[in-house]
Amino acid sequence: MKSTLAKNSFKRGFAAAAAAFALISGPALAQEPIKIGAFLSVTGPASFLGDPEQKTLELYVDKINAAGGVLGRKLKLVSYDSAGDAEKARTFAKRLIDQDKVDVIVGGSTTGETMAVIPLVEAAQIPFISLAGAVVITEPVKKWVFKTPQSDRMACEKIFVDMQSRKLSKIALISGNGAFDKSMRAQCMDVAKNYGIQIVADETYGAGDTDMTAQLTKIKNTAGVQAVLNAGFGAGPAIVTKNYRQVGITLPFYQSHGVASKEYIKLSGGAAEGVRLPAGALLVADGLPANDPQRAVLVAYKHEYESHYKSDVATFGGHAWDGLMLAVDAIKKAGGTDKAKVRDAIEATHGFVGIDGVFNMSPTDHMGLNLSAFRMLEIKGGDWTLVK
Amino acid sequence: MSPQFVQYLLTGLTVGAIYALVALGFSIIFNASHVINFAQGEFVMIGGMATVSLVAVGLPYLLAIPLAIATAALVGLALEKFAVEPARDASVVTLIIITIGASMFLRGLAMLVWDKNLHALKPITGDKPIAIAGATILPQSVWVLGVTLAIVVALSWFFGRTLLGKAMLATSHNRLAAQLVGINVRMVLFLSFGLSAALGAIAGILIAPITTTSYDVGVMLGLKGFAAAILGGLGSGIGAVIGGLVLGIVETMSAGYLSSAYKDAIAFVIILVVLFFLPSGLFGKRGGERV
């Protein structure tokens, strides 16, 4: 009895699989799919970036295919896990170009991985949309390279604008020794004078450090400090925030967009109250005014992602949404996958409403965002609120 | 003493106490086998992560902490049984390489069993800073210092007063002689892994409310603990404790008074200088290797 049941269900399963196979392969035989290549840090130290990015790409490639694909062709996602390793990223990018022969590459969760791949895509002349933050990716402009996240320089500028409006001009900087931290620190130092900001203390901490009270005590005892800015992501900023309250500093405290996830609030406990940071509008999607141009796109993405994966949406997944949709938009406009035409179409993107902001690309700007892409948020009652 | 100095000292002691616990774990296994167990940091991680997940399913600290320590001890015993013991006739270098492999394996396993996120534990008794002479210390830091002190006292009793402890000590002095007087040296090695793992786990649990924990938290703590053990003299219990405290204090003092960018460099330079004059560490056994 039991065995026949098993046999029956086996048969049924087989039939279903065969039917599914026929369904998938049917249209694919008729027309080649459009291949989207990706290399993301799904595991490793930057997995908090790569994981939501990968999930976003999978979810939306499926969605687009279910709605009939692009130009009547299905999308096919070819994705590799580069684990935060620039060397692996290079190998996978080579494979995407030479073996998989993808039409466009979306990926590079970190700046290091992205920079390692740029010489390859420039040589192969294939459109590449990076999901990493640093300014160096698109400055100077590289013909085939674009990026979707707001840059660290913009984060500094947004913070300094807010400081100016609060009449804070002497600040202390504390940052980690990771690539993100270092790049943001350099950018902030670079643009500070444009906003009349003077950096009177500059402290750093190591990647595995367990306590930053020494650095903060030093800042506390530096004369004239009016505000403190912490550039970093991961465990570091959470420890800095806790130590900040412990040593009893009461000055306004700013964090970077690197901590723009619920995780940070959770990890620092009550200590994160009153902290301000620049972040994409996604975190406050439901709280945006109805006339905000991004509201509809943000709310749709947030709800689709959260209902599908049963976990909180992260800004980083939004970078991947923008990358994929910019590519799809460009392929539609180019009327096919001719690489040069797709590249020109991405560069001509104008008024494209994405998750990270409204994109206006140009031959001199391959990111296409301005300061309005960042919102200044303050943590109140364990949640994000928009600073008016 | 200025409040600043007190602050640096208190911070240094807290950080150093954790290094000391990790360093003790290195020393115990080194004594039993002359193996440097590079999976020591992973025991720290398992302690913290196991507590996080046990607390998440609703267990109180009183149950979650002993269970997490037991979990780590079991992992330590299993590591000895299934990875180190089958290769017991191999050279020490081979065994060390095995522990490096084990540490990677455990880290990967933790990533799958738990996740890749950072987790925070609630402090055992609140998080309102305590003011001491113009400086502040978290109640959790008091726990770190108190528990470390208690462990040091308990360990010195264990090694000085109990038969099992004496057997372990005897094995570290002369393995062959210990075997000849009837000590089961294989059992000693087996137990030393369990004990080290438990110590590492305690460190991991104590530090998790202060620093957060994640699957890869063991890498840096393991490295710092190893440096502390070397500084104090590998194999010396008191050396591990002093080495840990010195490393912690030097780090915070250089961050506070010199440059936070070079604090790790300064700490390691001091270690190198000490080792140049005292190659076997502050409290290590004197004299060269007998051939």
mmCIF file of N, CA and C in Angstrom, chain B residues 21-136:
data_model
loop_
_atom_site.group_PDB
_atom_site.id
_atom_site.type_symbol
_atom_site.label_atom_id
_atom_site.label_comp_id
_atom_site.label_asym_id
_atom_site.label_seq_id
_atom_site.Cartn_x
_atom_site.Cartn_y
_atom_site.Cartn_z
ATOM 1 N N LEU B 21 41.325 35.362 29.129
ATOM 2 C CA LEU B 21 40.558 34.111 29.093
ATOM 3 C C LEU B 21 40.873 33.310 27.833
ATOM 4 N N VAL B 22 40.976 34.012 26.706
ATOM 5 C CA VAL B 22 41.303 33.315 25.455
ATOM 6 C C VAL B 22 42.715 32.738 25.551
ATOM 7 N N ALA B 23 43.624 33.529 26.113
ATOM 8 C CA ALA B 23 45.024 33.095 26.232
ATOM 9 C C ALA B 23 45.138 31.869 27.140
ATOM 10 N N LEU B 24 44.333 31.834 28.212
ATOM 11 C CA LEU B 24 44.350 30.663 29.095
ATOM 12 C C LEU B 24 43.988 29.398 28.327
ATOM 13 N N GLY B 25 42.989 29.520 27.452
ATOM 14 C CA GLY B 25 42.580 28.381 26.621
ATOM 15 C C GLY B 25 43.738 27.877 25.772
ATOM 16 N N PHE B 26 44.478 28.815 25.163
ATOM 17 C CA PHE B 26 45.651 28.424 24.367
ATOM 18 C C PHE B 26 46.649 27.663 25.229
ATOM 19 N N SER B 27 46.895 28.197 26.434
ATOM 20 C CA SER B 27 47.920 27.625 27.303
ATOM 21 C C SER B 27 47.575 26.214 27.756
ATOM 22 N N ILE B 28 46.288 25.982 28.094
ATOM 23 C CA ILE B 28 45.903 24.670 28.610
ATOM 24 C C ILE B 28 46.138 23.585 27.554
ATOM 25 N N ILE B 29 45.726 23.857 26.336
ATOM 26 C CA ILE B 29 45.919 22.861 25.279
ATOM 27 C C ILE B 29 47.399 22.719 24.945
ATOM 28 N N PHE B 30 48.120 23.848 24.952
ATOM 29 C CA PHE B 30 49.547 23.792 24.665
ATOM 30 C C PHE B 30 50.264 22.913 25.693
ATOM 31 N N ASN B 31 49.861 23.049 26.958
ATOM 32 C CA ASN B 31 50.465 22.245 28.011
ATOM 33 C C ASN B 31 50.238 20.765 27.795
ATOM 34 N N ALA B 32 49.027 20.416 27.388
ATOM 35 C CA ALA B 32 48.693 18.996 27.257
ATOM 36 C C ALA B 32 49.297 18.376 26.012
ATOM 37 N N SER B 33 49.548 19.175 24.976
ATOM 38 C CA SER B 33 49.905 18.554 23.709
ATOM 39 C C SER B 33 50.998 19.282 22.930
ATOM 40 N N HIS B 34 51.428 20.462 23.388
ATOM 41 C CA HIS B 34 52.345 21.312 22.631
ATOM 42 C C HIS B 34 51.748 21.749 21.311
ATOM 43 N N VAL B 35 50.420 21.664 21.231
ATOM 44 C CA VAL B 35 49.734 22.128 20.029
ATOM 45 C C VAL B 35 49.179 23.514 20.304
ATOM 46 N N ILE B 36 49.333 24.417 19.346
ATOM 47 C CA ILE B 36 48.654 25.710 19.451
ATOM 48 C C ILE B 36 47.327 25.548 18.728
ATOM 49 N N ASN B 37 46.251 25.654 19.496
ATOM 50 C CA ASN B 37 44.941 25.372 18.923
ATOM 51 C C ASN B 37 44.354 26.631 18.305
ATOM 52 N N PHE B 38 44.450 26.739 16.971
ATOM 53 C CA PHE B 38 43.965 27.948 16.329
ATOM 54 C C PHE B 38 42.439 27.994 16.225
ATOM 55 N N ALA B 39 41.765 26.972 16.713
ATOM 56 C CA ALA B 39 40.299 27.028 16.753
ATOM 57 C C ALA B 39 39.813 27.647 18.063
ATOM 58 N N GLN B 40 40.751 28.161 18.882
ATOM 59 C CA GLN B 40 40.361 28.722 20.176
ATOM 60 C C GLN B 40 39.361 29.876 20.020
ATOM 61 N N GLY B 41 39.602 30.736 19.025
ATOM 62 C CA GLY B 41 38.685 31.852 18.780
ATOM 63 C C GLY B 41 37.282 31.378 18.457
ATOM 64 N N GLU B 42 37.193 30.218 17.806
ATOM 65 C CA GLU B 42 35.875 29.701 17.423
ATOM 66 C C GLU B 42 35.071 29.273 18.649
ATOM 67 N N PHE B 43 35.765 28.825 19.709
ATOM 68 C CA PHE B 43 35.054 28.494 20.952
ATOM 69 C C PHE B 43 34.415 29.756 21.532
ATOM 70 N N VAL B 44 35.139 30.876 21.422
ATOM 71 C CA VAL B 44 34.616 32.156 21.891
ATOM 72 C C VAL B 44 33.316 32.479 21.138
ATOM 73 N N MET B 45 33.366 32.287 19.817
ATOM 74 C CA MET B 45 32.206 32.565 18.978
ATOM 75 C C MET B 45 31.048 31.640 19.351
ATOM 76 N N ILE B 46 31.340 30.333 19.526
ATOM 77 C CA ILE B 46 30.268 29.384 19.815
ATOM 78 C C ILE B 46 29.579 29.753 21.134
ATOM 79 N N GLY B 47 30.365 30.134 22.138
ATOM 80 C CA GLY B 47 29.781 30.544 23.411
ATOM 81 C C GLY B 47 28.779 31.668 23.236
ATOM 82 N N GLY B 48 29.213 32.723 22.539
ATOM 83 C CA GLY B 48 28.346 33.884 22.341
ATOM 84 C C GLY B 48 27.127 33.555 21.500
ATOM 85 N N MET B 49 27.358 32.902 20.360
ATOM 86 C CA MET B 49 26.255 32.629 19.426
ATOM 87 C C MET B 49 25.251 31.651 20.029
ATOM 88 N N ALA B 50 25.748 30.623 20.733
ATOM 89 C CA ALA B 50 24.825 29.644 21.327
ATOM 90 C C ALA B 50 23.949 30.324 22.372
ATOM 91 N N THR B 51 24.545 31.206 23.173
ATOM 92 C CA THR B 51 23.745 31.919 24.161
ATOM 93 C C THR B 51 22.680 32.767 23.477
ATOM 94 N N VAL B 52 23.071 33.464 22.420
ATOM 95 C CA VAL B 52 22.108 34.295 21.691
ATOM 96 C C VAL B 52 20.919 33.463 21.232
ATOM 97 N N SER B 53 21.200 32.288 20.637
ATOM 98 C CA SER B 53 20.087 31.526 20.084
ATOM 99 C C SER B 53 19.260 30.866 21.193
ATOM 100 N N LEU B 54 19.912 30.493 22.310
ATOM 101 C CA LEU B 54 19.139 29.904 23.415
ATOM 102 C C LEU B 54 18.252 30.959 24.078
ATOM 103 N N VAL B 55 18.790 32.171 24.213
ATOM 104 C CA VAL B 55 17.980 33.244 24.790
ATOM 105 C C VAL B 55 16.820 33.575 23.845
ATOM 106 N N ALA B 56 17.096 33.480 22.540
ATOM 107 C CA ALA B 56 16.058 33.802 21.556
ATOM 108 C C ALA B 56 14.873 32.835 21.633
ATOM 109 N N VAL B 57 15.128 31.579 22.030
ATOM 110 C CA VAL B 57 14.003 30.643 22.145
ATOM 111 C C VAL B 57 13.346 30.741 23.522
ATOM 112 N N GLY B 58 13.793 31.683 24.318
ATOM 113 C CA GLY B 58 13.054 31.971 25.550
ATOM 114 C C GLY B 58 13.679 31.456 26.831
ATOM 115 N N LEU B 59 14.892 30.888 26.757
ATOM 116 C CA LEU B 59 15.516 30.401 27.988
ATOM 117 C C LEU B 59 16.051 31.579 28.808
ATOM 118 N N PRO B 60 15.977 31.511 30.144
ATOM 119 C CA PRO B 60 16.613 32.552 30.958
ATOM 120 C C PRO B 60 18.124 32.362 30.947
ATOM 121 N N TYR B 61 18.870 33.448 31.281
ATOM 122 C CA TYR B 61 20.323 33.382 31.288
ATOM 123 C C TYR B 61 20.851 32.226 32.132
ATOM 124 N N LEU B 62 20.172 31.985 33.254
ATOM 125 C CA LEU B 62 20.635 30.972 34.197
ATOM 126 C C LEU B 62 20.728 29.585 33.549
ATOM 127 N N LEU B 63 19.858 29.335 32.560
ATOM 128 C CA LEU B 63 19.898 28.063 31.830
ATOM 129 C C LEU B 63 20.736 28.196 30.553
ATOM 130 N N ALA B 64 20.549 29.311 29.869
ATOM 131 C CA ALA B 64 21.174 29.471 28.547
ATOM 132 C C ALA B 64 22.698 29.462 28.653
ATOM 133 N N ILE B 65 23.228 30.148 29.665
ATOM 134 C CA ILE B 65 24.687 30.262 29.755
ATOM 135 C C ILE B 65 25.357 28.905 30.017
ATOM 136 N N PRO B 66 24.891 28.129 31.038
ATOM 137 C CA PRO B 66 25.523 26.807 31.219
ATOM 138 C C PRO B 66 25.376 25.916 29.989
ATOM 139 N N LEU B 67 24.217 25.988 29.335
ATOM 140 C CA LEU B 67 24.011 25.168 28.136
ATOM 141 C C LEU B 67 24.972 25.565 27.023
ATOM 142 N N ALA B 68 25.170 26.869 26.857
ATOM 143 C CA ALA B 68 26.076 27.339 25.801
ATOM 144 C C ALA B 68 27.504 26.912 26.094
ATOM 145 N N ILE B 69 27.893 27.007 27.381
ATOM 146 C CA ILE B 69 29.254 26.589 27.745
ATOM 147 C C ILE B 69 29.411 25.091 27.490
ATOM 148 N N ALA B 70 28.364 24.322 27.839
ATOM 149 C CA ALA B 70 28.411 22.876 27.618
ATOM 150 C C ALA B 70 28.500 22.561 26.128
ATOM 151 N N THR B 71 27.758 23.328 25.319
ATOM 152 C CA THR B 71 27.803 23.112 23.866
ATOM 153 C C THR B 71 29.228 23.298 23.352
ATOM 154 N N ALA B 72 29.836 24.416 23.764
ATOM 155 C CA ALA B 72 31.202 24.692 23.313
ATOM 156 C C ALA B 72 32.156 23.599 23.798
ATOM 157 N N ALA B 73 31.985 23.154 25.058
ATOM 158 C CA ALA B 73 32.858 22.108 25.589
ATOM 159 C C ALA B 73 32.707 20.826 24.773
ATOM 160 N N LEU B 74 31.461 20.500 24.411
ATOM 161 C CA LEU B 74 31.222 19.307 23.590
ATOM 162 C C LEU B 74 31.900 19.436 22.230
ATOM 163 N N VAL B 75 31.804 20.636 21.640
ATOM 164 C CA VAL B 75 32.465 20.853 20.352
ATOM 165 C C VAL B 75 33.980 20.661 20.516
ATOM 166 N N GLY B 76 34.512 21.186 21.626
ATOM 167 C CA GLY B 76 35.936 21.029 21.897
ATOM 168 C C GLY B 76 36.335 19.571 22.022
ATOM 169 N N LEU B 77 35.519 18.809 22.776
ATOM 170 C CA LEU B 77 35.798 17.379 22.945
ATOM 171 C C LEU B 77 35.715 16.657 21.610
ATOM 172 N N ALA B 78 34.690 17.008 20.821
ATOM 173 C CA ALA B 78 34.518 16.358 19.519
ATOM 174 C C ALA B 78 35.692 16.674 18.600
ATOM 175 N N LEU B 79 36.165 17.925 18.682
ATOM 176 C CA LEU B 79 37.307 18.328 17.861
ATOM 177 C C LEU B 79 38.523 17.447 18.189
ATOM 178 N N GLU B 80 38.731 17.223 19.500
ATOM 179 C CA GLU B 80 39.861 16.395 19.897
ATOM 180 C C GLU B 80 39.667 14.963 19.422
ATOM 181 N N LYS B 81 38.451 14.442 19.655
ATOM 182 C CA LYS B 81 38.161 13.028 19.364
ATOM 183 C C LYS B 81 38.265 12.719 17.872
ATOM 184 N N PHE B 82 37.668 13.599 17.057
ATOM 185 C CA PHE B 82 37.522 13.264 15.640
ATOM 186 C C PHE B 82 38.570 13.900 14.726
ATOM 187 N N ALA B 83 39.270 14.922 15.223
ATOM 188 C CA ALA B 83 40.247 15.559 14.339
ATOM 189 C C ALA B 83 41.679 15.421 14.866
ATOM 190 N N VAL B 84 41.859 15.638 16.169
ATOM 191 C CA VAL B 84 43.223 15.629 16.693
ATOM 192 C C VAL B 84 43.673 14.211 17.048
ATOM 193 N N GLU B 85 42.817 13.450 17.734
ATOM 194 C CA GLU B 85 43.250 12.131 18.179
ATOM 195 C C GLU B 85 43.606 11.171 17.047
ATOM 196 N N PRO B 86 42.801 11.118 15.968
ATOM 197 C CA PRO B 86 43.184 10.192 14.887
ATOM 198 C C PRO B 86 44.572 10.506 14.328
ATOM 199 N N ALA B 87 45.033 11.748 14.522
ATOM 200 C CA ALA B 87 46.348 12.130 13.972
ATOM 201 C C ALA B 87 47.381 12.278 15.077
ATOM 202 N N ARG B 88 47.187 11.576 16.208
ATOM 203 C CA ARG B 88 48.050 11.865 17.360
ATOM 204 C C ARG B 88 49.504 11.495 17.127
ATOM 205 N N ASP B 89 49.782 10.641 16.163
ATOM 206 C CA ASP B 89 51.165 10.277 15.906
ATOM 207 C C ASP B 89 51.848 11.251 14.943
ATOM 208 N N ALA B 90 51.053 12.161 14.411
ATOM 209 C CA ALA B 90 51.621 13.121 13.475
ATOM 210 C C ALA B 90 52.423 14.172 14.232
ATOM 211 N N SER B 91 53.188 14.963 13.483
ATOM 212 C CA SER B 91 54.004 15.996 14.137
ATOM 213 C C SER B 91 53.116 17.120 14.656
ATOM 214 N N VAL B 92 53.700 17.913 15.564
ATOM 215 C CA VAL B 92 52.946 19.021 16.150
ATOM 216 C C VAL B 92 52.471 19.995 15.073
ATOM 217 N N VAL B 93 53.331 20.218 14.075
ATOM 218 C CA VAL B 93 52.956 21.143 12.996
ATOM 219 C C VAL B 93 51.697 20.654 12.287
ATOM 220 N N THR B 94 51.640 19.343 12.029
ATOM 221 C CA THR B 94 50.458 18.780 11.378
ATOM 222 C C THR B 94 49.219 19.033 12.230
ATOM 223 N N LEU B 95 49.362 18.825 13.543
ATOM 224 C CA LEU B 95 48.222 19.021 14.428
ATOM 225 C C LEU B 95 47.764 20.481 14.412
ATOM 226 N N ILE B 96 48.731 21.396 14.381
ATOM 227 C CA ILE B 96 48.373 22.820 14.342
ATOM 228 C C ILE B 96 47.603 23.131 13.064
ATOM 229 N N ILE B 97 48.063 22.539 11.957
ATOM 230 C CA ILE B 97 47.363 22.769 10.689
ATOM 231 C C ILE B 97 45.948 22.204 10.769
ATOM 232 N N ILE B 98 45.808 21.068 11.461
ATOM 233 C CA ILE B 98 44.466 20.495 11.633
ATOM 234 C C ILE B 98 43.561 21.483 12.386
ATOM 235 N N THR B 99 44.113 22.135 13.419
ATOM 236 C CA THR B 99 43.264 23.069 14.159
ATOM 237 C C THR B 99 42.895 24.285 13.309
ATOM 238 N N ILE B 100 43.792 24.688 12.412
ATOM 239 C CA ILE B 100 43.448 25.809 11.520
ATOM 240 C C ILE B 100 42.278 25.399 10.628
ATOM 241 N N GLY B 101 42.373 24.170 10.100
ATOM 242 C CA GLY B 101 41.267 23.659 9.282
ATOM 243 C C GLY B 101 39.981 23.595 10.076
ATOM 244 N N ALA B 102 40.099 23.119 11.330
ATOM 245 C CA ALA B 102 38.910 22.993 12.173
ATOM 246 C C ALA B 102 38.278 24.354 12.414
ATOM 247 N N SER B 103 39.118 25.387 12.575
ATOM 248 C CA SER B 103 38.554 26.713 12.845
ATOM 249 C C SER B 103 37.758 27.207 11.639
ATOM 250 N N MET B 104 38.266 26.962 10.438
ATOM 251 C CA MET B 104 37.523 27.364 9.228
ATOM 252 C C MET B 104 36.218 26.593 9.126
ATOM 253 N N PHE B 105 36.318 25.299 9.428
ATOM 254 C CA PHE B 105 35.131 24.444 9.359
ATOM 255 C C PHE B 105 34.059 24.930 10.335
ATOM 256 N N LEU B 106 34.487 25.216 11.582
ATOM 257 C CA LEU B 106 33.526 25.649 12.601
ATOM 258 C C LEU B 106 32.891 26.987 12.221
ATOM 259 N N ARG B 107 33.703 27.886 11.652
ATOM 260 C CA ARG B 107 33.173 29.187 11.245
ATOM 261 C C ARG B 107 32.119 29.009 10.152
ATOM 262 N N GLY B 108 32.437 28.157 9.185
ATOM 263 C CA GLY B 108 31.476 27.896 8.110
ATOM 264 C C GLY B 108 30.209 27.266 8.640
ATOM 265 N N LEU B 109 30.388 26.317 9.554
ATOM 266 C CA LEU B 109 29.240 25.629 10.142
ATOM 267 C C LEU B 109 28.353 26.619 10.901
ATOM 268 N N ALA B 110 28.996 27.511 11.655
ATOM 269 C CA ALA B 110 28.235 28.506 12.426
ATOM 270 C C ALA B 110 27.429 29.400 11.493
ATOM 271 N N MET B 111 28.024 29.697 10.339
ATOM 272 C CA MET B 111 27.336 30.555 9.379
ATOM 273 C C MET B 111 26.071 29.878 8.881
ATOM 274 N N LEU B 112 26.130 28.533 8.736
ATOM 275 C CA LEU B 112 24.969 27.797 8.244
ATOM 276 C C LEU B 112 23.951 27.553 9.359
ATOM 277 N N VAL B 113 24.456 27.121 10.536
ATOM 278 C CA VAL B 113 23.552 26.807 11.645
ATOM 279 C C VAL B 113 22.840 28.069 12.122
ATOM 280 N N TRP B 114 23.614 29.137 12.327
ATOM 281 C CA TRP B 114 23.011 30.400 12.736
ATOM 282 C C TRP B 114 22.851 31.243 11.486
ATOM 283 N N ASP B 115 23.453 32.424 11.452
ATOM 284 C CA ASP B 115 23.349 33.244 10.246
ATOM 285 C C ASP B 115 24.582 34.136 10.153
ATOM 286 N N LYS B 116 24.537 35.091 9.235
ATOM 287 C CA LYS B 116 25.706 35.927 9.018
ATOM 288 C C LYS B 116 25.559 37.273 9.717
ATOM 289 N N ASN B 117 24.470 37.437 10.483
ATOM 290 C CA ASN B 117 24.214 38.752 11.085
ATOM 291 C C ASN B 117 24.945 38.928 12.400
ATOM 292 N N LEU B 118 25.036 40.187 12.814
ATOM 293 C CA LEU B 118 25.564 40.505 14.134
ATOM 294 C C LEU B 118 24.432 40.374 15.140
ATOM 295 N N HIS B 119 24.761 39.912 16.344
ATOM 296 C CA HIS B 119 23.742 39.783 17.378
ATOM 297 C C HIS B 119 24.215 40.447 18.655
ATOM 298 N N ALA B 120 23.250 41.024 19.381
ATOM 299 C CA ALA B 120 23.588 41.617 20.670
ATOM 300 C C ALA B 120 22.924 40.801 21.759
ATOM 301 N N LEU B 121 23.621 40.645 22.886
ATOM 302 C CA LEU B 121 23.018 40.023 24.064
ATOM 303 C C LEU B 121 22.684 41.133 25.046
ATOM 304 N N LYS B 122 21.642 40.914 25.830
ATOM 305 C CA LYS B 122 21.338 41.893 26.881
ATOM 306 C C LYS B 122 22.387 41.753 27.979
ATOM 307 N N PRO B 123 22.851 42.889 28.543
ATOM 308 C CA PRO B 123 23.804 42.794 29.659
ATOM 309 C C PRO B 123 23.182 42.019 30.814
ATOM 310 N N ILE B 124 24.029 41.335 31.601
ATOM 311 C CA ILE B 124 23.500 40.490 32.668
ATOM 312 C C ILE B 124 22.788 41.337 33.713
ATOM 313 N N THR B 125 23.376 42.481 34.059
ATOM 314 C CA THR B 125 22.690 43.353 35.020
ATOM 315 C C THR B 125 22.680 44.794 34.525
ATOM 316 N N GLY B 126 21.771 45.112 33.626
ATOM 317 C CA GLY B 126 21.563 46.484 33.198
ATOM 318 C C GLY B 126 22.732 47.083 32.444
ATOM 319 N N ASP B 127 22.524 48.282 31.885
ATOM 320 C CA ASP B 127 23.614 48.908 31.139
ATOM 321 C C ASP B 127 23.809 50.355 31.561
ATOM 322 N N LYS B 128 23.520 50.655 32.800
ATOM 323 C CA LYS B 128 23.733 52.013 33.299
ATOM 324 C C LYS B 128 25.184 52.132 33.760
ATOM 325 N N PRO B 129 25.954 53.042 33.143
ATOM 326 C CA PRO B 129 27.378 53.132 33.488
ATOM 327 C C PRO B 129 27.594 53.473 34.965
ATOM 328 N N ILE B 130 28.622 52.893 35.561
ATOM 329 C CA ILE B 130 28.983 53.185 36.947
ATOM 330 C C ILE B 130 30.144 54.170 36.916
ATOM 331 N N ALA B 131 30.048 55.252 37.704
ATOM 332 C CA ALA B 131 31.117 56.247 37.704
ATOM 333 C C ALA B 131 32.149 55.907 38.770
ATOM 334 N N ILE B 132 33.443 55.888 38.360
ATOM 335 C CA ILE B 132 34.537 55.653 39.308
ATOM 336 C C ILE B 132 35.589 56.726 39.076
ATOM 337 N N ALA B 133 35.802 57.583 40.036
ATOM 338 C CA ALA B 133 36.861 58.621 39.965
ATOM 339 C C ALA B 133 36.823 59.378 38.639
ATOM 340 N N GLY B 134 35.641 59.793 38.238
ATOM 341 C CA GLY B 134 35.524 60.592 37.017
ATOM 342 C C GLY B 134 35.483 59.780 35.743
ATOM 343 N N ALA B 135 35.722 58.475 35.837
ATOM 344 C CA ALA B 135 35.632 57.615 34.659
ATOM 345 C C ALA B 135 34.349 56.784 34.761
ATOM 346 N N THR B 136 34.011 56.073 33.693
ATOM 347 C CA THR B 136 32.806 55.242 33.748
ATOM 348 C C THR B 136 33.140 53.817 33.344
#
